[in-house]
Amino acid sequence: MTESLKAQIDAIGPLRYLISPNKIHYAHIASWAKLYPEASAWASGGVRERSAQQQIQVSFDADLSDEAPPEWKDDLDQVIFRGSRFLTLPGLKTRGFLRVLTLSDLNS
């Protein structure tokens, strides 16, 4: 990560969560965790197994489930999309008037 990008992220506010959206997008969470040790890392379904299989060193603090955890349930409506080969975590942010939909690889 460049210093410029880190400064931009830091300007937004504290980074609290590192989330693997599916079992193919997780490999860099370990490097982000070194930069943001106060952030908790969350594994989506199949990520722990795949990282062990691929021999990628990454550790997670918690596992995602169908329901949003207490840490962000008031700010993020979490949905697990099961229609593709890889489980994907899209989320709909709902805080006041701001609504942001985050999608990751919703293809089959």
mmCIF file of C-alpha atoms in Angstrom:
data_model
loop_
_atom_site.group_PDB
_atom_site.id
_atom_site.type_symbol
_atom_site.label_atom_id
_atom_site.label_comp_id
_atom_site.label_asym_id
_atom_site.label_seq_id
_atom_site.Cartn_x
_atom_site.Cartn_y
_atom_site.Cartn_z
ATOM 1 C CA MET A 1 0.000 0.000 0.000
ATOM 2 C CA THR A 2 1.316 3.426 -0.811
ATOM 3 C CA GLU A 3 1.641 6.079 1.872
ATOM 4 C CA SER A 4 -0.793 8.227 -0.102
ATOM 5 C CA LEU A 5 -3.480 5.533 -0.105
ATOM 6 C CA LYS A 6 -2.977 4.854 3.598
ATOM 7 C CA ALA A 7 -3.303 8.580 4.339
ATOM 8 C CA GLN A 8 -6.557 8.712 2.361
ATOM 9 C CA ILE A 9 -7.970 5.734 4.242
ATOM 10 C CA ASP A 10 -6.852 7.144 7.588
ATOM 11 C CA ALA A 11 -8.532 10.469 6.756
ATOM 12 C CA ILE A 12 -11.905 8.723 6.509
ATOM 13 C CA GLY A 13 -11.695 7.493 10.078
ATOM 14 C CA PRO A 14 -10.594 4.404 11.980
ATOM 15 C CA LEU A 15 -10.534 1.171 10.008
ATOM 16 C CA ARG A 16 -12.369 -1.309 12.198
ATOM 17 C CA TYR A 17 -12.977 -4.400 10.057
ATOM 18 C CA LEU A 18 -11.118 -6.342 7.388
ATOM 19 C CA ILE A 19 -13.616 -8.579 5.594
ATOM 20 C CA SER A 20 -12.963 -11.320 3.063
ATOM 21 C CA PRO A 21 -15.962 -11.067 0.729
ATOM 22 C CA ASN A 22 -15.439 -14.582 -0.658
ATOM 23 C CA LYS A 23 -12.947 -17.431 -0.759
ATOM 24 C CA ILE A 24 -10.819 -15.913 -3.519
ATOM 25 C CA HIS A 25 -10.380 -12.400 -2.118
ATOM 26 C CA TYR A 26 -8.572 -12.720 1.191
ATOM 27 C CA ALA A 27 -4.841 -13.067 0.562
ATOM 28 C CA HIS A 28 -3.919 -9.464 1.386
ATOM 29 C CA ILE A 29 -5.844 -9.266 4.644
ATOM 30 C CA ALA A 30 -2.673 -10.261 6.528
ATOM 31 C CA SER A 31 -0.754 -7.261 5.163
ATOM 32 C CA TRP A 32 -3.668 -4.928 5.933
ATOM 33 C CA ALA A 33 -3.826 -6.371 9.461
ATOM 34 C CA LYS A 34 -0.192 -5.391 10.000
ATOM 35 C CA LEU A 35 -1.016 -1.805 9.010
ATOM 36 C CA TYR A 36 -4.247 -1.754 11.038
ATOM 37 C CA PRO A 37 -3.726 -4.063 14.038
ATOM 38 C CA GLU A 38 -6.778 -2.613 15.803
ATOM 39 C CA ALA A 39 -9.059 -3.853 12.990
ATOM 40 C CA SER A 40 -10.686 -7.260 13.359
ATOM 41 C CA ALA A 41 -10.457 -9.659 10.410
ATOM 42 C CA TRP A 42 -13.571 -11.562 9.323
ATOM 43 C CA ALA A 43 -13.600 -14.736 7.206
ATOM 44 C CA SER A 44 -16.371 -15.550 4.770
ATOM 45 C CA GLY A 45 -17.377 -19.145 4.152
ATOM 46 C CA GLY A 46 -14.602 -21.412 2.913
ATOM 47 C CA VAL A 47 -11.796 -18.884 3.380
ATOM 48 C CA ARG A 48 -10.028 -20.574 6.284
ATOM 49 C CA GLU A 49 -9.963 -23.888 4.419
ATOM 50 C CA ARG A 50 -8.822 -22.334 1.152
ATOM 51 C CA SER A 51 -6.038 -20.309 2.786
ATOM 52 C CA ALA A 52 -4.712 -23.487 4.428
ATOM 53 C CA GLN A 53 -4.980 -25.323 1.111
ATOM 54 C CA GLN A 54 -3.130 -22.533 -0.719
ATOM 55 C CA GLN A 55 -0.622 -22.197 2.156
ATOM 56 C CA ILE A 56 -1.419 -18.501 2.570
ATOM 57 C CA GLN A 57 -0.698 -17.231 6.065
ATOM 58 C CA VAL A 58 -3.713 -15.253 7.214
ATOM 59 C CA SER A 59 -5.546 -15.269 10.511
ATOM 60 C CA PHE A 60 -9.098 -14.216 11.221
ATOM 61 C CA ASP A 61 -10.741 -13.035 14.402
ATOM 62 C CA ALA A 62 -14.253 -14.144 13.490
ATOM 63 C CA ASP A 63 -16.387 -15.870 10.862
ATOM 64 C CA LEU A 64 -19.235 -14.287 8.934
ATOM 65 C CA SER A 65 -22.657 -15.870 9.061
ATOM 66 C CA ASP A 66 -26.016 -15.197 7.420
ATOM 67 C CA GLU A 67 -26.784 -12.462 9.920
ATOM 68 C CA ALA A 68 -24.780 -9.286 10.394
ATOM 69 C CA PRO A 69 -22.842 -9.370 13.649
ATOM 70 C CA PRO A 70 -23.565 -6.858 16.421
ATOM 71 C CA GLU A 71 -20.449 -4.899 15.426
ATOM 72 C CA TRP A 72 -22.122 -3.517 12.292
ATOM 73 C CA LYS A 73 -25.750 -4.655 12.224
ATOM 74 C CA ASP A 74 -26.967 -1.092 12.790
ATOM 75 C CA ASP A 75 -24.937 0.227 9.848
ATOM 76 C CA LEU A 76 -24.801 -2.621 7.344
ATOM 77 C CA ASP A 77 -27.453 -5.009 6.136
ATOM 78 C CA GLN A 78 -25.431 -8.114 5.348
ATOM 79 C CA VAL A 79 -26.493 -10.603 2.684
ATOM 80 C CA ILE A 80 -24.659 -13.749 1.617
ATOM 81 C CA PHE A 81 -25.133 -14.429 -2.101
ATOM 82 C CA ARG A 82 -25.103 -18.151 -2.826
ATOM 83 C CA GLY A 83 -25.806 -18.194 -6.576
ATOM 84 C CA SER A 84 -22.216 -18.531 -7.801
ATOM 85 C CA ARG A 85 -19.288 -20.913 -7.295
ATOM 86 C CA PHE A 86 -17.928 -18.622 -4.620
ATOM 87 C CA LEU A 87 -20.038 -17.405 -1.711
ATOM 88 C CA THR A 88 -19.994 -13.625 -1.858
ATOM 89 C CA LEU A 89 -20.788 -11.019 0.740
ATOM 90 C CA PRO A 90 -22.544 -7.984 -0.677
ATOM 91 C CA GLY A 91 -23.759 -5.396 1.773
ATOM 92 C CA LEU A 92 -26.204 -2.517 1.717
ATOM 93 C CA LYS A 93 -25.082 0.328 3.920
ATOM 94 C CA THR A 94 -27.972 2.167 5.524
ATOM 95 C CA ARG A 95 -27.008 5.088 7.702
ATOM 96 C CA GLY A 96 -29.244 8.109 7.405
ATOM 97 C CA PHE A 97 -29.614 9.110 3.773
ATOM 98 C CA LEU A 98 -26.454 7.309 2.612
ATOM 99 C CA ARG A 99 -26.960 4.002 0.814
ATOM 100 C CA VAL A 100 -24.022 2.139 -0.701
ATOM 101 C CA LEU A 101 -24.202 -1.305 -2.260
ATOM 102 C CA THR A 102 -20.951 -3.276 -2.224
ATOM 103 C CA LEU A 103 -20.707 -6.256 -4.574
ATOM 104 C CA SER A 104 -17.876 -8.640 -5.261
ATOM 105 C CA ASP A 105 -17.742 -11.055 -8.204
ATOM 106 C CA LEU A 106 -21.411 -11.783 -8.651
ATOM 107 C CA ASN A 107 -20.824 -13.956 -11.692
ATOM 108 C CA SER A 108 -21.207 -17.681 -12.104
#
